[in-house]
Amino acid sequence: MPPVADDGGRPVVRPVTPADWALWREARIASLTASPEAFKARLADWERGGEEQWRARFDDPATYGVLAVRGARPVGLAAGLPAADGLPELRSVWVAPEARGQGLAGGLIGAVESWARGTGARTLRLSVLTANARAVALYERLGYATDGRAGQELIMTKRL
């Protein structure tokens, strides 16, 4: 059963379960369609894989996803992924243009930070395209600091 918004029609931020793969797909396709300049990934990368690729995204119990949902429609997403070096990573943060300015990005990121703390992590890392000034400013407001560069991306970290 899809989640519902509260009485005020505000989006609800909630964790993703494997059964939510289609809702995650809808949100991710929307993010890559509406804001392609914000992501290194491209829509074509995800369109090739089909349902199996979308389902596999949450087969790993170490992976965490969170959605912002208004009614039955996703309006935001973020993910937390384990990294080989042990530092969890914040990925795929996006809020639909019509839902921006309501604190959803902070809520989504906060949920991933809580997940990371729950894994015992003391630091959360992210990569953001240097040209995405709006996202860089958001991450800085939330306490992330630049820790390096990798090609066209800034590497930012936050002590949890």
mmCIF file of C-alpha atoms in Angstrom:
data_model
loop_
_atom_site.group_PDB
_atom_site.id
_atom_site.type_symbol
_atom_site.label_atom_id
_atom_site.label_comp_id
_atom_site.label_asym_id
_atom_site.label_seq_id
_atom_site.Cartn_x
_atom_site.Cartn_y
_atom_site.Cartn_z
ATOM 1 C CA MET A 1 0.000 0.000 0.000
ATOM 2 C CA PRO A 2 1.498 3.384 -0.937
ATOM 3 C CA PRO A 3 2.205 5.843 1.859
ATOM 4 C CA VAL A 4 -0.025 8.869 2.199
ATOM 5 C CA ALA A 5 0.772 12.472 3.002
ATOM 6 C CA ASP A 6 -0.291 13.898 6.336
ATOM 7 C CA ASP A 7 -3.493 15.952 6.610
ATOM 8 C CA GLY A 8 -1.721 19.107 5.409
ATOM 9 C CA GLY A 9 -0.733 17.491 2.126
ATOM 10 C CA ARG A 10 2.933 17.747 3.038
ATOM 11 C CA PRO A 11 5.191 15.033 1.691
ATOM 12 C CA VAL A 12 6.173 12.197 3.999
ATOM 13 C CA VAL A 13 9.823 11.106 4.149
ATOM 14 C CA ARG A 14 10.145 7.357 4.637
ATOM 15 C CA PRO A 15 12.585 4.487 4.072
ATOM 16 C CA VAL A 16 12.364 2.407 0.923
ATOM 17 C CA THR A 17 11.677 -1.317 1.112
ATOM 18 C CA PRO A 18 12.409 -3.818 -1.688
ATOM 19 C CA ALA A 19 8.683 -3.747 -2.498
ATOM 20 C CA ASP A 20 9.032 -0.024 -3.328
ATOM 21 C CA TRP A 21 11.270 -0.606 -6.345
ATOM 22 C CA ALA A 22 8.683 0.829 -8.791
ATOM 23 C CA LEU A 23 8.228 3.960 -6.665
ATOM 24 C CA TRP A 24 12.023 4.366 -6.491
ATOM 25 C CA ARG A 25 12.216 3.907 -10.271
ATOM 26 C CA GLU A 26 9.575 6.607 -10.786
ATOM 27 C CA ALA A 27 11.482 9.031 -8.559
ATOM 28 C CA ARG A 28 14.883 8.264 -10.081
ATOM 29 C CA ILE A 29 13.608 8.613 -13.649
ATOM 30 C CA ALA A 30 11.968 11.912 -12.675
ATOM 31 C CA SER A 31 15.248 13.129 -11.160
ATOM 32 C CA LEU A 32 17.305 12.204 -14.217
ATOM 33 C CA THR A 33 14.698 13.719 -16.548
ATOM 34 C CA ALA A 34 14.031 16.971 -14.657
ATOM 35 C CA SER A 35 17.597 17.631 -13.469
ATOM 36 C CA PRO A 36 20.061 15.765 -15.717
ATOM 37 C CA GLU A 37 22.746 18.391 -15.119
ATOM 38 C CA ALA A 38 22.771 17.524 -11.412
ATOM 39 C CA PHE A 39 23.870 13.915 -11.825
ATOM 40 C CA LYS A 40 26.790 11.989 -13.205
ATOM 41 C CA ALA A 41 24.419 9.090 -14.004
ATOM 42 C CA ARG A 42 22.331 9.370 -17.153
ATOM 43 C CA LEU A 43 18.784 8.224 -17.799
ATOM 44 C CA ALA A 44 20.002 5.924 -20.587
ATOM 45 C CA ASP A 45 22.196 4.088 -18.055
ATOM 46 C CA TRP A 46 19.096 3.112 -16.079
ATOM 47 C CA GLU A 47 16.729 2.515 -18.985
ATOM 48 C CA ARG A 48 18.857 -0.338 -20.336
ATOM 49 C CA GLY A 49 18.645 -2.492 -17.210
ATOM 50 C CA GLY A 50 14.902 -3.018 -16.954
ATOM 51 C CA GLU A 51 12.985 -4.142 -13.885
ATOM 52 C CA GLU A 52 15.749 -6.459 -12.712
ATOM 53 C CA GLN A 53 18.209 -3.577 -12.369
ATOM 54 C CA TRP A 54 15.709 -1.517 -10.375
ATOM 55 C CA ARG A 55 14.898 -4.411 -8.041
ATOM 56 C CA ALA A 56 18.577 -5.223 -7.539
ATOM 57 C CA ARG A 57 19.165 -1.700 -6.210
ATOM 58 C CA PHE A 58 17.758 -2.749 -2.829
ATOM 59 C CA ASP A 59 18.626 -6.440 -2.756
ATOM 60 C CA ASP A 60 21.692 -5.596 -0.680
ATOM 61 C CA PRO A 61 20.525 -5.076 2.924
ATOM 62 C CA ALA A 62 23.511 -2.760 3.465
ATOM 63 C CA THR A 63 21.981 -0.272 1.000
ATOM 64 C CA TYR A 64 19.549 2.343 2.282
ATOM 65 C CA GLY A 65 17.034 4.395 0.338
ATOM 66 C CA VAL A 66 14.572 7.045 1.396
ATOM 67 C CA LEU A 67 11.716 8.685 -0.499
ATOM 68 C CA ALA A 68 9.661 11.817 -0.013
ATOM 69 C CA VAL A 69 6.120 10.929 -1.087
ATOM 70 C CA ARG A 70 3.050 13.128 -1.494
ATOM 71 C CA GLY A 71 0.017 10.883 -1.758
ATOM 72 C CA ALA A 72 1.117 8.039 -4.011
ATOM 73 C CA ARG A 73 3.635 10.180 -5.936
ATOM 74 C CA PRO A 74 7.340 10.375 -5.079
ATOM 75 C CA VAL A 75 8.697 13.937 -4.933
ATOM 76 C CA GLY A 76 12.197 13.270 -3.596
ATOM 77 C CA LEU A 77 14.797 10.616 -2.945
ATOM 78 C CA ALA A 78 18.217 9.950 -1.450
ATOM 79 C CA ALA A 79 20.327 6.854 -0.929
ATOM 80 C CA GLY A 80 23.055 5.629 1.380
ATOM 81 C CA LEU A 81 25.545 3.095 0.087
ATOM 82 C CA PRO A 82 28.404 1.298 1.786
ATOM 83 C CA ALA A 83 31.814 1.978 0.250
ATOM 84 C CA ALA A 84 34.769 -0.370 -0.053
ATOM 85 C CA ASP A 85 36.827 1.806 2.295
ATOM 86 C CA GLY A 86 34.162 1.612 5.003
ATOM 87 C CA LEU A 87 32.920 5.188 4.648
ATOM 88 C CA PRO A 88 29.226 5.241 3.717
ATOM 89 C CA GLU A 89 28.206 7.507 0.862
ATOM 90 C CA LEU A 90 25.220 9.790 0.360
ATOM 91 C CA ARG A 91 23.931 9.443 -3.213
ATOM 92 C CA SER A 92 21.121 10.433 -5.584
ATOM 93 C CA VAL A 93 19.709 13.353 -3.571
ATOM 94 C CA TRP A 94 16.865 15.045 -5.454
ATOM 95 C CA VAL A 95 13.640 16.925 -4.755
ATOM 96 C CA ALA A 96 11.063 17.618 -7.478
ATOM 97 C CA PRO A 97 11.006 21.299 -8.502
ATOM 98 C CA GLU A 98 7.423 21.762 -7.276
ATOM 99 C CA ALA A 99 8.331 20.364 -3.832
ATOM 100 C CA ARG A 100 11.478 22.424 -3.228
ATOM 101 C CA GLY A 101 11.681 24.982 -0.460
ATOM 102 C CA GLN A 102 9.851 22.783 2.076
ATOM 103 C CA GLY A 103 12.881 21.307 3.837
ATOM 104 C CA LEU A 104 12.620 17.960 2.050
ATOM 105 C CA ALA A 105 16.272 17.821 0.992
ATOM 106 C CA GLY A 106 17.319 18.268 4.613
ATOM 107 C CA GLY A 107 14.854 15.585 5.702
ATOM 108 C CA LEU A 108 16.078 13.121 3.084
ATOM 109 C CA ILE A 109 19.735 13.788 3.884
ATOM 110 C CA GLY A 110 19.025 13.614 7.622
ATOM 111 C CA ALA A 111 17.462 10.182 7.161
ATOM 112 C CA VAL A 112 20.583 8.924 5.358
ATOM 113 C CA GLU A 113 22.779 10.442 8.066
ATOM 114 C CA SER A 114 20.755 8.568 10.720
ATOM 115 C CA TRP A 115 21.160 5.340 8.742
ATOM 116 C CA ALA A 116 24.919 5.916 8.521
ATOM 117 C CA ARG A 117 25.141 6.551 12.284
ATOM 118 C CA GLY A 118 23.214 3.325 12.824
ATOM 119 C CA THR A 119 25.874 1.414 10.901
ATOM 120 C CA GLY A 120 28.508 2.763 13.290
ATOM 121 C CA ALA A 121 29.907 5.277 10.810
ATOM 122 C CA ARG A 122 31.370 8.487 12.137
ATOM 123 C CA THR A 123 31.612 10.213 8.762
ATOM 124 C CA LEU A 124 29.376 10.395 5.692
ATOM 125 C CA ARG A 125 30.837 11.165 2.267
ATOM 126 C CA LEU A 126 29.261 12.476 -0.926
ATOM 127 C CA SER A 127 30.333 13.501 -4.405
ATOM 128 C CA VAL A 128 28.730 16.479 -6.121
ATOM 129 C CA LEU A 129 29.391 17.962 -9.543
ATOM 130 C CA THR A 130 31.367 21.189 -9.138
ATOM 131 C CA ALA A 131 28.927 22.959 -11.485
ATOM 132 C CA ASN A 132 25.989 22.159 -9.164
ATOM 133 C CA ALA A 133 26.392 25.270 -7.007
ATOM 134 C CA ARG A 134 22.916 24.943 -5.477
ATOM 135 C CA ALA A 135 23.665 21.442 -4.165
ATOM 136 C CA VAL A 136 27.129 22.457 -2.929
ATOM 137 C CA ALA A 137 25.551 25.335 -0.976
ATOM 138 C CA LEU A 138 22.919 22.986 0.505
ATOM 139 C CA TYR A 139 25.547 20.491 1.638
ATOM 140 C CA GLU A 140 27.652 23.272 3.178
ATOM 141 C CA ARG A 141 24.600 24.585 5.084
ATOM 142 C CA LEU A 142 24.070 21.059 6.417
ATOM 143 C CA GLY A 143 27.647 20.831 7.708
ATOM 144 C CA TYR A 144 29.499 19.119 4.846
ATOM 145 C CA ALA A 145 32.985 20.332 3.969
ATOM 146 C CA THR A 146 35.025 19.852 0.814
ATOM 147 C CA ASP A 147 37.574 17.119 1.339
ATOM 148 C CA GLY A 148 38.985 16.847 -2.184
ATOM 149 C CA ARG A 149 38.228 16.628 -5.885
ATOM 150 C CA ALA A 150 37.804 13.794 -8.353
ATOM 151 C CA GLY A 151 37.511 15.009 -11.932
ATOM 152 C CA GLN A 152 34.415 17.218 -12.177
ATOM 153 C CA GLU A 153 33.255 16.348 -8.668
ATOM 154 C CA LEU A 154 33.874 17.730 -5.218
ATOM 155 C CA ILE A 155 34.238 15.136 -2.487
ATOM 156 C CA MET A 156 32.519 16.380 0.662
ATOM 157 C CA THR A 157 32.316 14.816 4.101
ATOM 158 C CA LYS A 158 30.457 15.421 7.324
ATOM 159 C CA ARG A 159 31.430 14.193 10.751
ATOM 160 C CA LEU A 160 28.429 12.452 12.266
#
